[in-house]
mmCIF file of C-alpha atoms and ligand atoms in Angstrom:
data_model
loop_
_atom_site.group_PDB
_atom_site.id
_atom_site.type_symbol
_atom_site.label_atom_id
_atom_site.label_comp_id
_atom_site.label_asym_id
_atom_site.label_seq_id
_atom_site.Cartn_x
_atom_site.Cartn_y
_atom_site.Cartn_z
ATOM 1 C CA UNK A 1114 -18.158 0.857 -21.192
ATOM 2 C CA UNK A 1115 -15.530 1.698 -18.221
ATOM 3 C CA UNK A 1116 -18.471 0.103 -15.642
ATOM 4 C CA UNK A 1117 -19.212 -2.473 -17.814
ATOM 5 C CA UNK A 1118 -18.041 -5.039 -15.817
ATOM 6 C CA UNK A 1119 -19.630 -3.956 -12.253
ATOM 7 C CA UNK A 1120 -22.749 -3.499 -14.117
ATOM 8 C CA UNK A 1121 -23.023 -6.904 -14.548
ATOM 9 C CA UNK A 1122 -22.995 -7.375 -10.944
ATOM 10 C CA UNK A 1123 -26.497 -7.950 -9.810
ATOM 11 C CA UNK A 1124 -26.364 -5.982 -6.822
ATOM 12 C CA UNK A 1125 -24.448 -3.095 -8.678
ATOM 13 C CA UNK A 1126 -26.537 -2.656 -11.801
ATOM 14 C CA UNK A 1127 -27.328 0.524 -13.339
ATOM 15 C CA UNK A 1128 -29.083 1.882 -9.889
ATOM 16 C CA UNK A 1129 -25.815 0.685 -7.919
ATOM 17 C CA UNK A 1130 -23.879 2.810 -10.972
ATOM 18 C CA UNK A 1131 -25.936 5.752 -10.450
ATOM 19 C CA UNK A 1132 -25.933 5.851 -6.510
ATOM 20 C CA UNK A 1133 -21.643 5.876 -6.794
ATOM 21 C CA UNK A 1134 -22.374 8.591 -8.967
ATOM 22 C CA UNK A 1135 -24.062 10.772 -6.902
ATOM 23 C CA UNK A 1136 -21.933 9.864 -3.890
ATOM 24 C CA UNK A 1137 -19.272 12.044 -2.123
ATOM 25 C CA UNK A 1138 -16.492 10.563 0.194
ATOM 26 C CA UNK A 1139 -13.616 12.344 2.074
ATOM 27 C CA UNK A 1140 -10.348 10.080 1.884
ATOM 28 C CA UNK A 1141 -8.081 11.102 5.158
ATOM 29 C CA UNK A 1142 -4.678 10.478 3.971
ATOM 30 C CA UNK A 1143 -3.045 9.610 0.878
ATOM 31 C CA UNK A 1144 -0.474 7.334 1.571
ATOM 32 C CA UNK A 1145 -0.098 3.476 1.883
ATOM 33 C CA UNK A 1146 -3.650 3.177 2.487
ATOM 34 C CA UNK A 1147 -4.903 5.827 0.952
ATOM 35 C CA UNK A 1148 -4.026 4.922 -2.947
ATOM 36 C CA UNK A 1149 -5.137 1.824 -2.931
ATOM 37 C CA UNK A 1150 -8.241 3.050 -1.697
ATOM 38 C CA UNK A 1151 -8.286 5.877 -4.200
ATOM 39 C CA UNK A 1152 -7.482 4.487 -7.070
ATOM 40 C CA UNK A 1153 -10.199 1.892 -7.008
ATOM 41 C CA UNK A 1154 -12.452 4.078 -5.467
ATOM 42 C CA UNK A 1155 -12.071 6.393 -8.663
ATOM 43 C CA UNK A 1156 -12.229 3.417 -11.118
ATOM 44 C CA UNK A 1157 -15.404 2.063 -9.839
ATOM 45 C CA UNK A 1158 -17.072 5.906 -10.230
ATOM 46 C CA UNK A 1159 -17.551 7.150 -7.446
ATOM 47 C CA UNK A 1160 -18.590 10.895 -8.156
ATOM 48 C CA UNK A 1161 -16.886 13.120 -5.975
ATOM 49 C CA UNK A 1162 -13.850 12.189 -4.046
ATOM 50 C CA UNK A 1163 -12.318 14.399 -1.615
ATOM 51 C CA UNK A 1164 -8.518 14.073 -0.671
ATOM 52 C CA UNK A 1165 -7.271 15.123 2.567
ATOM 53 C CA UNK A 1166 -3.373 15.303 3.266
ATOM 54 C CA UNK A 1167 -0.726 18.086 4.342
ATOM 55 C CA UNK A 1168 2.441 16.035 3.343
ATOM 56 C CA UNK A 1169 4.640 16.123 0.397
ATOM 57 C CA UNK A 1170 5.681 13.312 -1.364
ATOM 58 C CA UNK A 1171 9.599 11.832 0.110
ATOM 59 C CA UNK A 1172 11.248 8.905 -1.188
ATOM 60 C CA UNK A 1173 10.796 7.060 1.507
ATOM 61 C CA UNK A 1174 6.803 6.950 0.835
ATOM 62 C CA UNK A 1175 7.199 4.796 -2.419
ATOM 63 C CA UNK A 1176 7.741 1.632 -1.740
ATOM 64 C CA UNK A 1177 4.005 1.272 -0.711
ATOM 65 C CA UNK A 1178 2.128 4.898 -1.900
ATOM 66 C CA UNK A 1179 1.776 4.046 -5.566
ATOM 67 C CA UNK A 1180 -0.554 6.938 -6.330
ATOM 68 C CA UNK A 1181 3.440 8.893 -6.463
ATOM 69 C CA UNK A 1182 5.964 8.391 -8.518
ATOM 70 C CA UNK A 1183 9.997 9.246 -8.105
ATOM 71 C CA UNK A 1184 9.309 12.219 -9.879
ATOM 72 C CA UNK A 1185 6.868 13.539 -7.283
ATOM 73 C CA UNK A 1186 9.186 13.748 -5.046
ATOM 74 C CA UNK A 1187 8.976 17.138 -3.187
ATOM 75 C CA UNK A 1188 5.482 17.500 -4.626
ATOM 76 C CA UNK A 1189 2.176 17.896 -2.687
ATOM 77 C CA UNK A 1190 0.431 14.119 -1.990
ATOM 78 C CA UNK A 1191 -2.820 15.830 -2.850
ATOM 79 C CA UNK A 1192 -1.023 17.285 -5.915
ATOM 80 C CA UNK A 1193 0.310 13.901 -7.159
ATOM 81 C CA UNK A 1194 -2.936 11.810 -6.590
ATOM 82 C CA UNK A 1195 -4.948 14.231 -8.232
ATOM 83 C CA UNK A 1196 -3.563 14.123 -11.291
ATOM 84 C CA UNK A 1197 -2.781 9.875 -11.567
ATOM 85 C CA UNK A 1198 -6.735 9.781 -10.327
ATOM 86 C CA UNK A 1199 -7.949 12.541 -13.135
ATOM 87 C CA UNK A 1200 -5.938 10.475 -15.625
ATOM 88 C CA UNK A 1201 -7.217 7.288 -14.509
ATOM 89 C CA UNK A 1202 -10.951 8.642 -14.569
ATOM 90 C CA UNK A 1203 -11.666 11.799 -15.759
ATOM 91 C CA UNK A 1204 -15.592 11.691 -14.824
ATOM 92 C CA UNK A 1205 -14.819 11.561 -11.310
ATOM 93 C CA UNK A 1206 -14.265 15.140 -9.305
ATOM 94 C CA UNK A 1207 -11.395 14.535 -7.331
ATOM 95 C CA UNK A 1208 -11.313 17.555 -4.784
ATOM 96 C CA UNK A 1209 -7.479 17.951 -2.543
ATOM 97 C CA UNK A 1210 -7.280 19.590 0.902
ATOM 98 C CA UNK A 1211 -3.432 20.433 1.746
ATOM 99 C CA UNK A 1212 -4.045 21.035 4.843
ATOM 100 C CA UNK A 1213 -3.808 19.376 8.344
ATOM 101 C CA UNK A 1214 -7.101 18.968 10.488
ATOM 102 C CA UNK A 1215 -7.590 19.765 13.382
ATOM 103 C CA UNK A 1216 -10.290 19.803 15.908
ATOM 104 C CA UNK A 1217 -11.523 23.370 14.398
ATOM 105 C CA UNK A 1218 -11.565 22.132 10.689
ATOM 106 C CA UNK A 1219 -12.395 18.451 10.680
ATOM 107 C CA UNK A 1220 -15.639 18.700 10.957
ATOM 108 C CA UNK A 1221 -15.914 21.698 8.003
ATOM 109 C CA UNK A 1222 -14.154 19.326 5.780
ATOM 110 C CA UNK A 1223 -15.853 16.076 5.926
ATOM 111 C CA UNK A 1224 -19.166 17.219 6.586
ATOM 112 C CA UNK A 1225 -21.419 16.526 3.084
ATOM 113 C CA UNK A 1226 -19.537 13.303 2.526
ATOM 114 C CA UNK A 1227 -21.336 9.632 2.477
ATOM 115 C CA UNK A 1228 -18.467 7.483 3.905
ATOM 116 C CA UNK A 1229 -15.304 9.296 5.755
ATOM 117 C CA UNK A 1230 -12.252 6.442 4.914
ATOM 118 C CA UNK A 1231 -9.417 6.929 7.355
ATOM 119 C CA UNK A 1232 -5.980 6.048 5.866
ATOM 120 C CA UNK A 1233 -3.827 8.229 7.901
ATOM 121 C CA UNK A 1234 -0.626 6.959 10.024
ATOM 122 C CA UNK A 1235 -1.104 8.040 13.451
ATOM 123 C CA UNK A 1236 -3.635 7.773 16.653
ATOM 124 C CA UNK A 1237 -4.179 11.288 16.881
ATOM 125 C CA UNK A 1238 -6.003 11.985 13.663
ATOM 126 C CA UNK A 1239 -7.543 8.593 13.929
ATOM 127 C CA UNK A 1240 -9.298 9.636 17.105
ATOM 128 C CA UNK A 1241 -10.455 13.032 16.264
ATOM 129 C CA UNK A 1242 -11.662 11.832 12.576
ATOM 130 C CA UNK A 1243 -13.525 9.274 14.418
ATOM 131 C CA UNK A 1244 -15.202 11.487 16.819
ATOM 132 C CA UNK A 1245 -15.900 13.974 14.009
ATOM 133 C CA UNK A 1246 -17.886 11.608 12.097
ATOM 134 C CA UNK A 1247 -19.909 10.023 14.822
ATOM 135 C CA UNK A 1248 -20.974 13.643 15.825
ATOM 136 C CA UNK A 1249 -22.066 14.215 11.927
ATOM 137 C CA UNK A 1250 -23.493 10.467 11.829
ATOM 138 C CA UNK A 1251 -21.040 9.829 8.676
ATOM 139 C CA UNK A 1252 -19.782 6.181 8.574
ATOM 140 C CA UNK A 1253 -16.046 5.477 8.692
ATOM 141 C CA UNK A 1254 -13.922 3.002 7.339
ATOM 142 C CA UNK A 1255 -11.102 2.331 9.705
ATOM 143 C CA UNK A 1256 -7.762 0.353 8.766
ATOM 144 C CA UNK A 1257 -4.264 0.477 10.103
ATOM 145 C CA UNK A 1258 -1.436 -1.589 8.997
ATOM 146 C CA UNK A 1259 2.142 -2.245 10.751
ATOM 147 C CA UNK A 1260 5.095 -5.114 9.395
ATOM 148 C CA UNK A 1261 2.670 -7.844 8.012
ATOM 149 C CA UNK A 1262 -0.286 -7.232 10.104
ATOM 150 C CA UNK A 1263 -3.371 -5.022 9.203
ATOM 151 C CA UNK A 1264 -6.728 -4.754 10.435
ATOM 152 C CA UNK A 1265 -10.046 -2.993 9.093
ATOM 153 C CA UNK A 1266 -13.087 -2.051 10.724
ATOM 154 C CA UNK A 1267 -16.175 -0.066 9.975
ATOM 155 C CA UNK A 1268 -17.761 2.921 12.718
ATOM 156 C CA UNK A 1269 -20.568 5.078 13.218
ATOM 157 C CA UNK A 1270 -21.777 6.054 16.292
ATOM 158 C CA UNK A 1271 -24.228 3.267 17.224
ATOM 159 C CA UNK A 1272 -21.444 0.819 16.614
ATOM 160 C CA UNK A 1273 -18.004 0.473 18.540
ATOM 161 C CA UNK A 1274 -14.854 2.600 17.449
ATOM 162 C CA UNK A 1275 -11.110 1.934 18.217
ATOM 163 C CA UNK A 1276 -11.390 3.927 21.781
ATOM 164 C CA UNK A 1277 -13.641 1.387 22.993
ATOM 165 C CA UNK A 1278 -10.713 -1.317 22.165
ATOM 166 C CA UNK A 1279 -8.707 0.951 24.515
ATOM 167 C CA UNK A 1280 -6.975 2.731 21.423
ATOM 168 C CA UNK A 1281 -5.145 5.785 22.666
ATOM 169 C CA UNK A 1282 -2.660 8.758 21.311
ATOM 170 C CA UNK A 1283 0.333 7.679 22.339
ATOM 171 C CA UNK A 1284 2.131 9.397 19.930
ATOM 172 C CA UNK A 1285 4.314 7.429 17.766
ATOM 173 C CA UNK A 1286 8.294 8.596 17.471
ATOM 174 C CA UNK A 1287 9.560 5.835 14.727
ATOM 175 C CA UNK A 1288 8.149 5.357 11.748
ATOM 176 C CA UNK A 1289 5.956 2.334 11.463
ATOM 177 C CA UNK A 1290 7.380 -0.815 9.689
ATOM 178 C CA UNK A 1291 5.427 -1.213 6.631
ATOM 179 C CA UNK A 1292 5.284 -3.718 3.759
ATOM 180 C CA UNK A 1293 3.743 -2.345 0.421
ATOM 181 C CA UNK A 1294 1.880 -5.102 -0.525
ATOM 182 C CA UNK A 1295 0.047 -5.467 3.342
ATOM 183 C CA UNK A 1296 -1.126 -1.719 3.085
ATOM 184 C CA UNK A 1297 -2.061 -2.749 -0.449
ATOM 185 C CA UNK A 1298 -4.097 -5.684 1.055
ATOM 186 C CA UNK A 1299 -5.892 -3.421 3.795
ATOM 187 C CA UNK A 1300 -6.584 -0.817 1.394
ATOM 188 C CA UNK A 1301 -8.229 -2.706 -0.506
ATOM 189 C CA UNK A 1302 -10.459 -4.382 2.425
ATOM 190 C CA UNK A 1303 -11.365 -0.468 2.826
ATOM 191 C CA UNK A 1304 -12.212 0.534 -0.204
ATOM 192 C CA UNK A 1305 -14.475 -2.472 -0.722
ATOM 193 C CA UNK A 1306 -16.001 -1.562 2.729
ATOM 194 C CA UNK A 1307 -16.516 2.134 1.715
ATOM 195 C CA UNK A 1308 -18.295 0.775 -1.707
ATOM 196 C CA UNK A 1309 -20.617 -1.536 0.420
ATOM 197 C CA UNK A 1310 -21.743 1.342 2.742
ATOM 198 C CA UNK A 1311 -22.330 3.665 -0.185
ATOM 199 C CA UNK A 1312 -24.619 1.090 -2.076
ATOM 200 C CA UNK A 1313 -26.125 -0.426 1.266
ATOM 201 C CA UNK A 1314 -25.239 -3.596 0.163
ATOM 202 C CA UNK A 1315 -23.394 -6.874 1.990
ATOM 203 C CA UNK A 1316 -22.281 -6.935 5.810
ATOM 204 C CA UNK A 1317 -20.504 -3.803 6.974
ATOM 205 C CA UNK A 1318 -17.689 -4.166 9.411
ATOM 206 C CA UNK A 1319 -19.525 -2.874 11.988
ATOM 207 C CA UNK A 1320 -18.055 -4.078 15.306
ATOM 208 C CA UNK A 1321 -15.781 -6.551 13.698
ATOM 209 C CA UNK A 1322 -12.276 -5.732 13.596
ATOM 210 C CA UNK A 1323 -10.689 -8.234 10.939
ATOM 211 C CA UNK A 1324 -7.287 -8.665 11.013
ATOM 212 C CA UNK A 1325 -5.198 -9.848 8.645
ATOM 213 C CA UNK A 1326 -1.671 -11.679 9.332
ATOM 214 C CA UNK A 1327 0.225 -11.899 5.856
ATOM 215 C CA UNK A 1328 2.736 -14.286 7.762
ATOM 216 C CA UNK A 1329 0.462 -16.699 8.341
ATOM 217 C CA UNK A 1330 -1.985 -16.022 5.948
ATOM 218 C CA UNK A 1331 -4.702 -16.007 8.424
ATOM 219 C CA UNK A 1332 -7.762 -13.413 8.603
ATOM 220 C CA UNK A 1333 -8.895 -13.335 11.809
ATOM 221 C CA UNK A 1334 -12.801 -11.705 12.843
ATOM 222 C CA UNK A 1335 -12.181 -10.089 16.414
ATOM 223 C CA UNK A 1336 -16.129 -8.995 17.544
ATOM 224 C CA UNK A 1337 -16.133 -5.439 19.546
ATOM 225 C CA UNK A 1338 -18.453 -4.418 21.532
ATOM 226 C CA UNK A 1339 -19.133 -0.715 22.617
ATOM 227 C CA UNK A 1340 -17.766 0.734 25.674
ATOM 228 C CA UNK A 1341 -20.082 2.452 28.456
ATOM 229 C CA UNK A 1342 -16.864 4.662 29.066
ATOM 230 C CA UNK A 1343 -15.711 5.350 25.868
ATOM 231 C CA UNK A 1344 -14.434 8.873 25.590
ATOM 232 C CA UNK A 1345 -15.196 9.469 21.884
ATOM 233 C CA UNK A 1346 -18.571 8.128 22.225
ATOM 234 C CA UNK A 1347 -18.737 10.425 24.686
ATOM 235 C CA UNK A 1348 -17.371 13.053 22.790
ATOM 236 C CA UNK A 1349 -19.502 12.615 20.181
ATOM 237 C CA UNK A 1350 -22.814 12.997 22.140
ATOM 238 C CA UNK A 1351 -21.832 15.937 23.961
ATOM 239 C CA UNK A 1352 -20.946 17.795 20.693
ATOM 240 C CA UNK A 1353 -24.156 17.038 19.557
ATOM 241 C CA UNK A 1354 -26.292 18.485 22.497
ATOM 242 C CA UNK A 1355 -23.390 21.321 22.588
ATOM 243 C CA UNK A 1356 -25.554 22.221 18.236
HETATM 244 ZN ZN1 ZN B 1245 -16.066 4.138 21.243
#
């Protein structure tokens, strides 16, 4: 009965159904991004759901994380999602990692998962999650989101990634300007990616960077080619030879 409606979907069905059941994927992040992409990543059934964040919930995080609640405040992100998600949809195993990654663990932690979906804040983690699943050959949903604008992308390591749009880890030292509703918007975009990749189904955003422009209104499809030079490209093949 909770599927009923996607089951309708001819290219969902019952097979569709079954394939989200058996699939795993790591969420990076579990803030503006990330509980959009949770949440209706849980609903639709997705079997096994692994959440990845070392933060704790601050006041400051609600007016776009709507996995956490004022009363979370203090609590663990992983902590907080956990339990909305296992009350949302208790026949999906919703795994938490309170921990940062690094360039030790990364690749520990998201290895064994179908689709890696990035929903973190900042370049660094970006990068290395990016680098970590082209080495393992795991596709990656990719979205940012700053004021109005957002943008989502899909990568694996045949197709372009943000380094080869000259993306770099300038670390940022103010915290971005975000509306609720835009991260809302782009986590949404991602989630629906993620759910396409897992079933095999549609177009994947593979090297084409939409971006959205909630001012205007306007989506915009921005085609990316990969770089010869790209570092994490690089990166990615010389970890592999370095097995
Ligand atoms: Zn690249």
């Amino acid at each position: 009965m909770r599927y009923e409606r996607q089951l309708l979907i001819p290219q969902i069905g019952q097979s569709g159904q079954e394939k989200l059941k058996k699939s795993k994927v790591t969420v990076i992040g579990v803030g503006g991004l990330g509980s959009p992409v949770l949440t209706y990543l849980v609903s639709a059934g997705v079997g096994r759901i692994q959440i990845v964040d070392c933060d704790v919930v601050s006041e400051s995080n609600l007016n776009r994380q709507f996995l956490h609640h004022t009363v979370d405040i203090g609590r663990a992100k992983v902590l907080s999602a956990q339990e909305k998600l296992a009350s949302l949809n208790p026949e999906v195993k919703v795994s938490t990692v309170n921990q940062r990654l690094n360039p030790d663990n990364v690749k520990e932690y998201i290895s064994g998962s179908d689709v890696v979906v990035d929903c973190v804040d900042n370049a660094e983690t970006r990068i290395m999650a990016a680098a970590a699943c082209m080495e393992l050959d795991i596709p990656l949903v990719e979205g940012g989101v700053r004021g109005f604008y957002g943008y989502v992308m899909d990568i694996g390591k045949d197709y372009p990634c943000l380094s080869c749009l000259g993306y770099d880890t300038v670390k940022q030292k103010t915290p971005v300007p975000v509306l609720g509703v835009t991260a809302g918007i782009i986590g949404c975009m991602q989630a629906n990616e993620c759910i396409k990749l897992l079933l095999g189904i549609g177009a994947p955003l593979y090297g084409r960077m939409l971006n959205y422009d909630g001012l205007s209104g306007n989506w915009e499809e921005v085609h990316v080619k990969k770089a010869a030079d790209c570092p994490i490209h690089a990166r990615a093949e010389a970890g592999k030879r370095g097995k």
